[in-house]
mmCIF file of C-alpha atoms in Angstrom:
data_model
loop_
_atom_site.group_PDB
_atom_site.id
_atom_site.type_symbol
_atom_site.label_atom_id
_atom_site.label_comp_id
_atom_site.label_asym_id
_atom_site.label_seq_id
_atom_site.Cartn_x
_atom_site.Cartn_y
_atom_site.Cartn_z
ATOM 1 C CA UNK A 521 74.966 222.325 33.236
ATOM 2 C CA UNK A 522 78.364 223.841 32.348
ATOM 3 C CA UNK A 523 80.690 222.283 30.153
ATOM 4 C CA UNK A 524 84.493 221.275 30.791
ATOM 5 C CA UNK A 525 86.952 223.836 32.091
ATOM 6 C CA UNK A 526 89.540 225.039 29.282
ATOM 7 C CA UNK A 527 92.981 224.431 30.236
ATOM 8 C CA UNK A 528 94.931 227.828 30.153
ATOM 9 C CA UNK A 529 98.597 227.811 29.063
ATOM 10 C CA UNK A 530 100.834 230.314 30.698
ATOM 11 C CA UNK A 531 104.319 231.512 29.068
ATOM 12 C CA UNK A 532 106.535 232.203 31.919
ATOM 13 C CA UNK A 533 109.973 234.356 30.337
ATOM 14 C CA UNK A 534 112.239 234.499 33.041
ATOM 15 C CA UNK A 535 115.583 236.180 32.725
ATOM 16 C CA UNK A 536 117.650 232.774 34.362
ATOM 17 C CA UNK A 537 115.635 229.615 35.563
ATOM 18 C CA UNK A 538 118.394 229.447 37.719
ATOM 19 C CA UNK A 539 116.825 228.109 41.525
ATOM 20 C CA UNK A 540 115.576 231.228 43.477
ATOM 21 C CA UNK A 541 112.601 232.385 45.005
ATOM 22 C CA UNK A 542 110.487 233.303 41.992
ATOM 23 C CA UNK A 543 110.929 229.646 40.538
ATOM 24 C CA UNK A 544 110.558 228.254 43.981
ATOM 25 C CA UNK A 545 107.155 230.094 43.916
ATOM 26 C CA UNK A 546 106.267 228.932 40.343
ATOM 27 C CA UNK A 547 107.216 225.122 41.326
ATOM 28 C CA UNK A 548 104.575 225.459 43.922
ATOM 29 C CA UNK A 549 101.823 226.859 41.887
ATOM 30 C CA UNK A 550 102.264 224.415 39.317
ATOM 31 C CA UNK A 551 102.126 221.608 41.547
ATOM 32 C CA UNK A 552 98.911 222.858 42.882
ATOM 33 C CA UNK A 553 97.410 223.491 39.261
ATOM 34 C CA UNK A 554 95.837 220.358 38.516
ATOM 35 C CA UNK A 555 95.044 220.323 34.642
ATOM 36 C CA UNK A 556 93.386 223.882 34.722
ATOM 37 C CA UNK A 557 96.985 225.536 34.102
ATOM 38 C CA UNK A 558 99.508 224.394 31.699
ATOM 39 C CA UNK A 559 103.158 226.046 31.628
ATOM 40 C CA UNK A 560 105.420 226.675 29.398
ATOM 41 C CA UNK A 561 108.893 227.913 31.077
ATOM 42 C CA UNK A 562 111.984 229.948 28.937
ATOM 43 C CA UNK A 563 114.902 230.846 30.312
ATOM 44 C CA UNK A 564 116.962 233.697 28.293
ATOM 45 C CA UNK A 565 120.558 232.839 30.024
ATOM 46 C CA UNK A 566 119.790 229.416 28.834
ATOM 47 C CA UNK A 567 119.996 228.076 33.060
ATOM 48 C CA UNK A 568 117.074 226.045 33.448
ATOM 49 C CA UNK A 569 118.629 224.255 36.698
ATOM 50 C CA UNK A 570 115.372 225.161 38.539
ATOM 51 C CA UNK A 571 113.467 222.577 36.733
ATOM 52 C CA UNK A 572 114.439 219.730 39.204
ATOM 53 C CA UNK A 573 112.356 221.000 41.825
ATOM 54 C CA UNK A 574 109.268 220.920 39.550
ATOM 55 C CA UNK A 575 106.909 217.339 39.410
ATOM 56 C CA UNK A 576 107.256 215.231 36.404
ATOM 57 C CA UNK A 577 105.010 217.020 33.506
ATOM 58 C CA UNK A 578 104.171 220.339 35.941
ATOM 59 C CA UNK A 579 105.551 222.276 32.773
ATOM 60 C CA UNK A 580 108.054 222.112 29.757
ATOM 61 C CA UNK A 581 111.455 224.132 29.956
ATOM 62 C CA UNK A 582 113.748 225.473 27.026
ATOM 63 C CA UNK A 583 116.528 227.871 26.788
ATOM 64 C CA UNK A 584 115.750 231.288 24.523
ATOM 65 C CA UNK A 585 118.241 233.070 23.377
ATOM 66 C CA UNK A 586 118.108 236.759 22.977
ATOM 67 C CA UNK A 587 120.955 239.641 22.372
ATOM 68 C CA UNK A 588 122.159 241.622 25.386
ATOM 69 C CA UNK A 589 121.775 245.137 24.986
ATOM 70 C CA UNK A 590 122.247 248.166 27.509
ATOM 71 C CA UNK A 591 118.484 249.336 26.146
ATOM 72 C CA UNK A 592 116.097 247.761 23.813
ATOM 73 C CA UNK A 593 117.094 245.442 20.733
ATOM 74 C CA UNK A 594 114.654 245.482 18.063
ATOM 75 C CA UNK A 595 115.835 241.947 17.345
ATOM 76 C CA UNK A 596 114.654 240.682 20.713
ATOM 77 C CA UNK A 597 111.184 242.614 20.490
ATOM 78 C CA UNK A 598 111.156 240.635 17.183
ATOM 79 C CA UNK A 599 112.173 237.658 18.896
ATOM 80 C CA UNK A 600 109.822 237.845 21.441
ATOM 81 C CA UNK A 601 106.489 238.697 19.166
ATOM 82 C CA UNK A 602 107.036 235.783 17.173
ATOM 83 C CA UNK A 603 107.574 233.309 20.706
ATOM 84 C CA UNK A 604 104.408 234.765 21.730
ATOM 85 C CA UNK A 605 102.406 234.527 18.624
ATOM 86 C CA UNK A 606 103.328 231.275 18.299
ATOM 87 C CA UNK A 607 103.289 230.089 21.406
ATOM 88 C CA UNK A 608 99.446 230.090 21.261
ATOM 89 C CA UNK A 609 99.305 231.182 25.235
ATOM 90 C CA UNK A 610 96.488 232.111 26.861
ATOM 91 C CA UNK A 611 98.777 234.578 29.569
ATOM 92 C CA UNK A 612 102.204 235.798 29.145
ATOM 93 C CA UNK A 613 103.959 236.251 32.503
ATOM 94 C CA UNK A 614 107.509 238.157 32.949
ATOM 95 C CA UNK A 615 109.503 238.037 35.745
ATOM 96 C CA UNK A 616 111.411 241.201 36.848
ATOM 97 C CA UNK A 617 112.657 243.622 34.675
ATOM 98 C CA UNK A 618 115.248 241.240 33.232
ATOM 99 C CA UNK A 619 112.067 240.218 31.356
ATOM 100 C CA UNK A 620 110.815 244.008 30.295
ATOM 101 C CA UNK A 621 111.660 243.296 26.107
ATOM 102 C CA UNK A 622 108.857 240.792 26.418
ATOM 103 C CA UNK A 623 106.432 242.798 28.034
ATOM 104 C CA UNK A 624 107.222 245.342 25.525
ATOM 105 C CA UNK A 625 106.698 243.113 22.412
ATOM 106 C CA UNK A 626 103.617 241.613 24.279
ATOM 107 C CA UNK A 627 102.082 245.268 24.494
ATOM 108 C CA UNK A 628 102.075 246.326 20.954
ATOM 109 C CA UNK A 629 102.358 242.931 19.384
ATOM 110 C CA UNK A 630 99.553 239.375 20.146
ATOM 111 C CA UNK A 631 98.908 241.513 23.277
ATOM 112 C CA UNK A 632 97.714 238.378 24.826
ATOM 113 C CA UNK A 633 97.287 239.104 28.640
ATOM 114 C CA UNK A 634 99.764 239.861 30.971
ATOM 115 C CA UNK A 635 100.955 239.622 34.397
ATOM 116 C CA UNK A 636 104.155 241.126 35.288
ATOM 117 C CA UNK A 637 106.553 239.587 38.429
ATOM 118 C CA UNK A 638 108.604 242.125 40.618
ATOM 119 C CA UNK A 639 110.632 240.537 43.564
ATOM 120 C CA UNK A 640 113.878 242.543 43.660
ATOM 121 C CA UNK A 641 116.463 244.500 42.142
ATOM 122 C CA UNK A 642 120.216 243.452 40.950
ATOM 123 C CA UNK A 643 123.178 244.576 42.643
ATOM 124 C CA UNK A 644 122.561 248.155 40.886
ATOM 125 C CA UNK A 645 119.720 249.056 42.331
ATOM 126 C CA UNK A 646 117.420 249.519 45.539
ATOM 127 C CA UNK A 647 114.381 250.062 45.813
ATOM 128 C CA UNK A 648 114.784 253.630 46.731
ATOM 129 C CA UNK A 649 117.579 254.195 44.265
ATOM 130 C CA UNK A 650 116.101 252.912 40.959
ATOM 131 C CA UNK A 651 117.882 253.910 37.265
ATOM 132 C CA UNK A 652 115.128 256.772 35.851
ATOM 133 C CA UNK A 653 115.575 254.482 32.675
ATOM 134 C CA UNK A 654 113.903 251.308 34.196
ATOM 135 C CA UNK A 655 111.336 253.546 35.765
ATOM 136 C CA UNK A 656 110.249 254.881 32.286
ATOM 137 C CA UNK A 657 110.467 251.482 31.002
ATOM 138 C CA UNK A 658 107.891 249.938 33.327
ATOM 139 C CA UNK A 659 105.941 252.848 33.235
ATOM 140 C CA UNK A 660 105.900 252.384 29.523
ATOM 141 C CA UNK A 661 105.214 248.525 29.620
ATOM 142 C CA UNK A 662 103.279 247.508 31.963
ATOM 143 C CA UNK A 663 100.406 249.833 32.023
ATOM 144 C CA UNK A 664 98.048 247.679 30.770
ATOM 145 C CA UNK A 665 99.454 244.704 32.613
ATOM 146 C CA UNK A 666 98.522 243.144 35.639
ATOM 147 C CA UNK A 667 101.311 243.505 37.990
ATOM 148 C CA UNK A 668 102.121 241.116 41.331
ATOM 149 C CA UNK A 669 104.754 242.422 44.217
ATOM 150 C CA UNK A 670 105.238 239.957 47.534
ATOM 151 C CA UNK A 671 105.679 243.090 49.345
ATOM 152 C CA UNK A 672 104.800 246.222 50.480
ATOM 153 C CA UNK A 673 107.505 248.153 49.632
ATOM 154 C CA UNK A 674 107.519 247.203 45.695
ATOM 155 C CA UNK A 675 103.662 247.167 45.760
ATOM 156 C CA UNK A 676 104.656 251.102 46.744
ATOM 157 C CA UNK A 677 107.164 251.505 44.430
ATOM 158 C CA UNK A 678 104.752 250.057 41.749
ATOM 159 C CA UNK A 679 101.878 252.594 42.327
ATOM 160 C CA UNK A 680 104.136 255.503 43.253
ATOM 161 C CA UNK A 681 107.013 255.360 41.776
ATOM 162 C CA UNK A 682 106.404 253.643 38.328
ATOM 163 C CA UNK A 683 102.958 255.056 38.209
ATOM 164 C CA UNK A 684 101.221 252.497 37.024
ATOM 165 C CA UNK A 685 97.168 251.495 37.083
ATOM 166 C CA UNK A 686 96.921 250.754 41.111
ATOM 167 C CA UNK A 687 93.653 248.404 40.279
ATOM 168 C CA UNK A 688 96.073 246.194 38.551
ATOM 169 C CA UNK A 689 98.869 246.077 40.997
ATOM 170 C CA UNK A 690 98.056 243.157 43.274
ATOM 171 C CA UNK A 691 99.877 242.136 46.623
ATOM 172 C CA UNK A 692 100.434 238.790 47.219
ATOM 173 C CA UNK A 693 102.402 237.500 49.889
ATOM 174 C CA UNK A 694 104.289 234.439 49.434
ATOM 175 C CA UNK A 695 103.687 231.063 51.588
ATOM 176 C CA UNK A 696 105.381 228.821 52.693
ATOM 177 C CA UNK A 697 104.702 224.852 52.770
ATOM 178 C CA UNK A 698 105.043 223.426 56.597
ATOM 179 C CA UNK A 699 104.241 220.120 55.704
ATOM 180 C CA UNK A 700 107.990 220.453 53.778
ATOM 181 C CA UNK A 701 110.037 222.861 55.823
ATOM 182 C CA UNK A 702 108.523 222.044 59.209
ATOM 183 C CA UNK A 703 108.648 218.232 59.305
ATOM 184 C CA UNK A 704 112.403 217.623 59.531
ATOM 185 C CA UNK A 705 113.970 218.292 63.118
ATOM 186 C CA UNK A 706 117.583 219.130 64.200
ATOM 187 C CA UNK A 707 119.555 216.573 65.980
ATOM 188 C CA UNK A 708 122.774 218.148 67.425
ATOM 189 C CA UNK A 709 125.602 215.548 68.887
ATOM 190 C CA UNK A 710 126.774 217.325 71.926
ATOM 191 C CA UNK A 711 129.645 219.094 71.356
ATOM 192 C CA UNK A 712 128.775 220.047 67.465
ATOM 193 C CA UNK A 713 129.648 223.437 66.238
ATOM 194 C CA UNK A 714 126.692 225.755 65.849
ATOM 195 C CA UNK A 715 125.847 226.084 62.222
ATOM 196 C CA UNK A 716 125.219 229.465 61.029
ATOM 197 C CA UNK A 717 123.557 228.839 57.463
ATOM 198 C CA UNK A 718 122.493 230.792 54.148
ATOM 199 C CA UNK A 719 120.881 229.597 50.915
ATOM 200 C CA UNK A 720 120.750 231.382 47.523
ATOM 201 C CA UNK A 721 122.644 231.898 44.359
ATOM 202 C CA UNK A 722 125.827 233.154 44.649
ATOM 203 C CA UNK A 723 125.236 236.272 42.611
ATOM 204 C CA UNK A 724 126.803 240.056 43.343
ATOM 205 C CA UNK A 725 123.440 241.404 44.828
ATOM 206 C CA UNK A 726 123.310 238.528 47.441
ATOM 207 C CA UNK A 727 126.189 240.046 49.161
ATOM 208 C CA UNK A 728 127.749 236.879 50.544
ATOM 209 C CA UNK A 729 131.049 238.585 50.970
ATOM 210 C CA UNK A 730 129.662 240.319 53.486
ATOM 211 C CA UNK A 731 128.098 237.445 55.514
ATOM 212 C CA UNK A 732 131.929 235.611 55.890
ATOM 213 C CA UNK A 733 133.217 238.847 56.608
ATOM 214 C CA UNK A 734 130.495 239.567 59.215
ATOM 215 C CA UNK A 735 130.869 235.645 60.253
ATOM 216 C CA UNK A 736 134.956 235.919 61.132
ATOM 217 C CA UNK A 737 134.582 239.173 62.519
ATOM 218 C CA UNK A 738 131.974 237.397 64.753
ATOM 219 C CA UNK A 739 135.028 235.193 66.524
ATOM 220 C CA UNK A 740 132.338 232.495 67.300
ATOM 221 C CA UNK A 741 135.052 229.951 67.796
ATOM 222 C CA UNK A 742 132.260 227.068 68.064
ATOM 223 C CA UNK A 743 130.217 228.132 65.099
ATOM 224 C CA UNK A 744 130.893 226.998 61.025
ATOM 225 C CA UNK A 745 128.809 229.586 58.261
ATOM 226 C CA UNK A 746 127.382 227.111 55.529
ATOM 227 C CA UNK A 747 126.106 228.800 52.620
ATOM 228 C CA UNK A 748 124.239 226.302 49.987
ATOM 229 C CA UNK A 749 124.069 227.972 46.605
ATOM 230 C CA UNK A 750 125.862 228.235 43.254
ATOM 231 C CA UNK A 751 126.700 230.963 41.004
ATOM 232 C CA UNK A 752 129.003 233.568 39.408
ATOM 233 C CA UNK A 753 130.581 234.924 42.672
ATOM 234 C CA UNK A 754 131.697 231.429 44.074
ATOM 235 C CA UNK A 755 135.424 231.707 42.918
ATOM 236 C CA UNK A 756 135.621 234.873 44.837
ATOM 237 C CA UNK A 757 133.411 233.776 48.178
ATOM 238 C CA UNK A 758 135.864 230.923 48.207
ATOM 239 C CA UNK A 759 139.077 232.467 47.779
ATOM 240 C CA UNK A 760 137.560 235.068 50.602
ATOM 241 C CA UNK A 761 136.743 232.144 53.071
ATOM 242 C CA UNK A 762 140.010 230.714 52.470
ATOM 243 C CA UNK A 763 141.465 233.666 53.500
ATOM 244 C CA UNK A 764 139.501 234.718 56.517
ATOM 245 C CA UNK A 765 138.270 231.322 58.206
ATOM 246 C CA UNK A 766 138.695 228.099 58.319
ATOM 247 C CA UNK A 767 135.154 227.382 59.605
ATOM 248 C CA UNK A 768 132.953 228.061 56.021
ATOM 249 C CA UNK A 769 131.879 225.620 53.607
ATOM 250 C CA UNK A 770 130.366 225.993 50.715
ATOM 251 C CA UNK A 771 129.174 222.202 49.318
ATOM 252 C CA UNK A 772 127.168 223.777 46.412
ATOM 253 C CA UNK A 773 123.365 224.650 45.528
ATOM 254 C CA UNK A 774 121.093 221.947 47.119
ATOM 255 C CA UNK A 775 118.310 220.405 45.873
ATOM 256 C CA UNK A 776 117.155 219.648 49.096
ATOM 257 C CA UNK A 777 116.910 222.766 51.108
ATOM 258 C CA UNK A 778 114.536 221.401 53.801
ATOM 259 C CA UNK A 779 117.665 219.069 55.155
ATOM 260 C CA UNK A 780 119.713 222.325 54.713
ATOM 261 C CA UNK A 781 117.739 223.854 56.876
ATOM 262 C CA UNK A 782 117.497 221.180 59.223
ATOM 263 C CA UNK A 783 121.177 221.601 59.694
ATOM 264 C CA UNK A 784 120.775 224.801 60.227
ATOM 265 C CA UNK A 785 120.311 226.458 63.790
ATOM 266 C CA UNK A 786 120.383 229.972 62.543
ATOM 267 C CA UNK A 787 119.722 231.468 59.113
ATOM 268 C CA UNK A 788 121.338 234.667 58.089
ATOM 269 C CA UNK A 789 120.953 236.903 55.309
ATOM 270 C CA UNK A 790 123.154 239.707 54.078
ATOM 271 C CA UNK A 791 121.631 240.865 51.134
ATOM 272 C CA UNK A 792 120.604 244.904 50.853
ATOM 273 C CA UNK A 793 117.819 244.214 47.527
ATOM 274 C CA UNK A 794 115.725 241.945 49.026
ATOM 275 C CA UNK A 795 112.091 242.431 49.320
ATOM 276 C CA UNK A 796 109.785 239.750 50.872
ATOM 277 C CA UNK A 797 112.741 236.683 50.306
ATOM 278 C CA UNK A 798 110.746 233.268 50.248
ATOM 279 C CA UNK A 799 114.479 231.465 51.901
ATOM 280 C CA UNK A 800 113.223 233.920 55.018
ATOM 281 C CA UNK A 801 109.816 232.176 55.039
ATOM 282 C CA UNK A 802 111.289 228.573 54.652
ATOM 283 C CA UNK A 803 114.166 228.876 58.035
ATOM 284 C CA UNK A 804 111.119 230.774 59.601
ATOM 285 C CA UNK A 805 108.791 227.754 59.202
ATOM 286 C CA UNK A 806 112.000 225.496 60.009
ATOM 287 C CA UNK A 807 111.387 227.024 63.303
ATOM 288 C CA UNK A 808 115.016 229.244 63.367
ATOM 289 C CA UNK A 809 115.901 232.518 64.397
ATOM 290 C CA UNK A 810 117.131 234.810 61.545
ATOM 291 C CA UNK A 811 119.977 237.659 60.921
ATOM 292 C CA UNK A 812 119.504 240.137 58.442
ATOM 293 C CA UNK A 813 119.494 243.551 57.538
ATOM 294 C CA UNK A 814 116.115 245.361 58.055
ATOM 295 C CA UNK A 815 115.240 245.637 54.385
ATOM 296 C CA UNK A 816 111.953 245.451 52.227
ATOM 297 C CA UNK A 817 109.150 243.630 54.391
ATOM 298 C CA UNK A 818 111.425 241.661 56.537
ATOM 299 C CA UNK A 819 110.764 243.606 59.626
ATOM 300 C CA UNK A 820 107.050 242.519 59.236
ATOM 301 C CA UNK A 821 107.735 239.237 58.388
ATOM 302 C CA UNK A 822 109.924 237.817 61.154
ATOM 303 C CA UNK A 823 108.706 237.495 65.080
ATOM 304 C CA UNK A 824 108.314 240.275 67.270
ATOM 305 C CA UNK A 825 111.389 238.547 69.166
ATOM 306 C CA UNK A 826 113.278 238.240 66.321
ATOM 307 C CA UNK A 827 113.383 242.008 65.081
ATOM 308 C CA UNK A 828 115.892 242.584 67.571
ATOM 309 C CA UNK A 829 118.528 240.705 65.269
ATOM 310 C CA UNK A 830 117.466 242.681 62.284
ATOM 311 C CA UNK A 831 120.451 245.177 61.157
ATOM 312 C CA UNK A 832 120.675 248.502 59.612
ATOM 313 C CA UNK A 833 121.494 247.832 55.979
ATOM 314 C CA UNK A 834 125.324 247.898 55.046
ATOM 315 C CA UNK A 835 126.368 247.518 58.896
ATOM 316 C CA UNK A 836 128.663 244.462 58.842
ATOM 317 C CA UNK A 837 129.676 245.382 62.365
ATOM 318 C CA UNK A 838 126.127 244.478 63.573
ATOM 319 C CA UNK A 839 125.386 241.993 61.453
ATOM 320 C CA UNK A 840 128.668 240.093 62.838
ATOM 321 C CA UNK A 841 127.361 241.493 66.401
ATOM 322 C CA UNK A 842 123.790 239.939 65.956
ATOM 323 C CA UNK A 843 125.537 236.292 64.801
ATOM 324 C CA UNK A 844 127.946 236.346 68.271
ATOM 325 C CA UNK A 845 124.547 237.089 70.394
ATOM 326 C CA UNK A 846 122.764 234.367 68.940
ATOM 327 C CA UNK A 847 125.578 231.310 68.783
ATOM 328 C CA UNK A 848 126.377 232.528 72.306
ATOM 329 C CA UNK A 849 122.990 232.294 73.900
ATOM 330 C CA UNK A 850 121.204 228.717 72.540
ATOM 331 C CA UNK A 851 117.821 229.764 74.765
ATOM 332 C CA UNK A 852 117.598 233.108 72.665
ATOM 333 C CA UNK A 853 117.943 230.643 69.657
ATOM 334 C CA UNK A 854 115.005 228.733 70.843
ATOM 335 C CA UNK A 855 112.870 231.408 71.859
ATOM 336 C CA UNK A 856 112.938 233.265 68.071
ATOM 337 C CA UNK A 857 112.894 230.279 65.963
ATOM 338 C CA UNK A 858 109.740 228.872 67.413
ATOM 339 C CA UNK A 859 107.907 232.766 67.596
ATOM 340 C CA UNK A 860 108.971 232.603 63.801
ATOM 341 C CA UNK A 861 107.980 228.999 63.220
ATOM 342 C CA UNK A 862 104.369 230.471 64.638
ATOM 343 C CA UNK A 863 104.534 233.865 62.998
ATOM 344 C CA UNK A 864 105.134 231.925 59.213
ATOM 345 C CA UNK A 865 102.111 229.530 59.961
ATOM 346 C CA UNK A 866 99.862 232.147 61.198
ATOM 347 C CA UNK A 867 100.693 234.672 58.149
ATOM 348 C CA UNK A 868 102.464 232.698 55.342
ATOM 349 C CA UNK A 869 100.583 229.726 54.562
ATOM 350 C CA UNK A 870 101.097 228.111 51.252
ATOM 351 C CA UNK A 871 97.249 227.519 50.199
ATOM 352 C CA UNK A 872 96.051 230.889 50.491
ATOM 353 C CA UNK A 873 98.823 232.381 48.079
ATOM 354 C CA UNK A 874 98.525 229.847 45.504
ATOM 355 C CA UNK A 875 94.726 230.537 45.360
ATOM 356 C CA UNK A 876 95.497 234.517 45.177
ATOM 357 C CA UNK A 877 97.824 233.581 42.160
ATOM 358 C CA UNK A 878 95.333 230.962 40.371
ATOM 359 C CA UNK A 879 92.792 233.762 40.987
ATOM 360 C CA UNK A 880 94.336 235.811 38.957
ATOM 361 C CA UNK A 881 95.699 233.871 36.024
ATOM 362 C CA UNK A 882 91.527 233.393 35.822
ATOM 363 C CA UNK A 883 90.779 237.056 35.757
ATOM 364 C CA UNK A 884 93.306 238.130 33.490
ATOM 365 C CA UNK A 885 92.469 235.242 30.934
ATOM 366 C CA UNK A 886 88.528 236.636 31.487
ATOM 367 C CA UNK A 887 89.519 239.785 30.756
ATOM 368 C CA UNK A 888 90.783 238.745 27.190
ATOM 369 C CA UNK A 889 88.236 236.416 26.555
#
């Protein structure tokens, strides 16, 4: 008869705790965890604004402060070996290369194991232009690491370009929870502008200029944009709304983005560094058509009758074109958002991703055992 299961804890070092994908993601897991995983969340910019979307004792959250530095800072390796050490964690994970000092000090400090997030780049990158420094970096750190990508495309980059072990670079998709994002219906008064919507921080490499630039140039009289997010670049979105329509809002970050959503009856995107972008999977599974450039694994994740509103990247003619096709033509609407609303269910369910992630957390604390 075997005895009691040991509780693992998992250090999560993110570079902002900030509400995104990646936390999103992390909320889920956690709530699925049960008392096998404990986890223990830092945030270096000291935004831990995430945490509300996380069940009452699903983890602990603190601010960690470390020096910026265009490179490495010895005092942050330092920093980092002693959180670690002390920290008495069973798994270190990092999350995008925001995170790479801790990997670092992880590698030739405790060494405890390690599993490594990618989802994206920052506004200075793509994934086929990456710095030759970063490269080296995660070359350098994370060869010994277990590393997870949600799509194809940095799964590639992963084995190809960084080089790294390809029997410890693991794809897992990310899911999507119906029972949240499908439950809540539309109800449009006749007559009610049709609500072209976005949700994410309001950071450079979102490229949200673009999407009220794209959304005026559109001339859908009837239509508002919404976009629901917070963030450095909100100053300058508004002072560009104010100047180019009078038919965008922007009421803030959300904490209830299956009502957004709901309000929603198409989802754009304008973004050229996303990869497999969970707010894709959640207006999918919301059952609307989507707008955005064809980047990363989108293509592959949307409905065969949605790729048609997919745009080459950097095109803000098309994008704006795409938006005017769809708030002209309601049955188009229709026809997308439920193929997508099947396509998320079929592919994207929640369960199966949460078990891929638990799996591993299991193998890699094995592995150090």
């Amino acid at each position: 008869m075997s005895g009691p299961v040991r509780t693992l804890l998992l250090l999560h070092v993110f570079p902002s705790f900030a509400r995104g994908g990646q936390q999103m993601r992390l909320a889920a897991i956690s709530a699925k965890g049960g008392e096998r995983f404990r986890h223990r969340v830092v945030s270096l910019d000291g935004d831990l604004s995430a945490r509300s979307a996380f069940a009452p004792d699903a983890a602990t959250f603190e601010a960690f402060a470390v020096r910026k530095s265009k490179w490495l800072s010895i005092a942050n390796l330092a920093a980092f070996r002693r959180l670690i050490r002390e920290s008495k964690a069973d798994i270190l994970c990092t999350y995008n290369f925001g995170a790479i000092e801790a990997a670092i000090a992880n590698r030739f400090g405790s060494e405890i194991a390690h599993i490594h997030y990618e989802d994206g780049f920052g506004p200075d990158e793509t994934i086929e232009r990456q710095k030759r420094r970063r490269i080296l970096a995660r070359r350098f750190a994370l060869q010994k690491s277990f590393v997870v990508a949600p799509s194809r495309g940095l799964e590639r980059a992963a084995r190809e370009v960084w080089r790294l072990n390809p029997d410890r670079v693991r794809y897992i998709p990310n899911g999507v929870d119906f029972r949240r994002f499908g439950a809540l219906r539309r109800d449009r008064a006749e007559g009610a502008p049709i609500v072209v919507g976005a949700v994410g921080a309001l950071r450079p490499e979102k490229n949200f200029e673009r999407l009220v630039s794209a959304f005026s140039a559109a001339g859908a009289a009837d239509a508002r944009l919404t976009i629901y997010g917070d963030g450095p670049e909100r100053s300058a979105l508004a002072a560009l709304a104010a100047a180019t329509s009078d038919r965008v809002l922007l009421p803030g970050a959300t904490a209830a983005p299956a009502r957004a959503y709901a309000d929603f009856d198409i989802f754009a995107l304008s973004s050229d560094t996303e990869q497999a972008p969970l707010t894709v999977l959640e207006a999918m599974a919301s059952g609307l058509p989507v707008v955005a450039p064809n980047i990363g694994d989108i293509a592959g994740m949307v409905s065969e009758e949605n790729r048609a509103f997919l745009t080459p990247p950097g095109d803000e003619a098309a994008l704006a074109a795409a938006i005017k096709r769809l708030v002209s033509d309601p049955a188009l609407r229709r026809r997308a958002g439920e193929a997508n609303a099947t396509r998320a269910r079929e592919a994207f369910a929640l369960e199966p991703a949460i078990a891929a992630h638990e799996a591993l957390f299991l193998e890699a604390a094995r592995e150090r055992a």
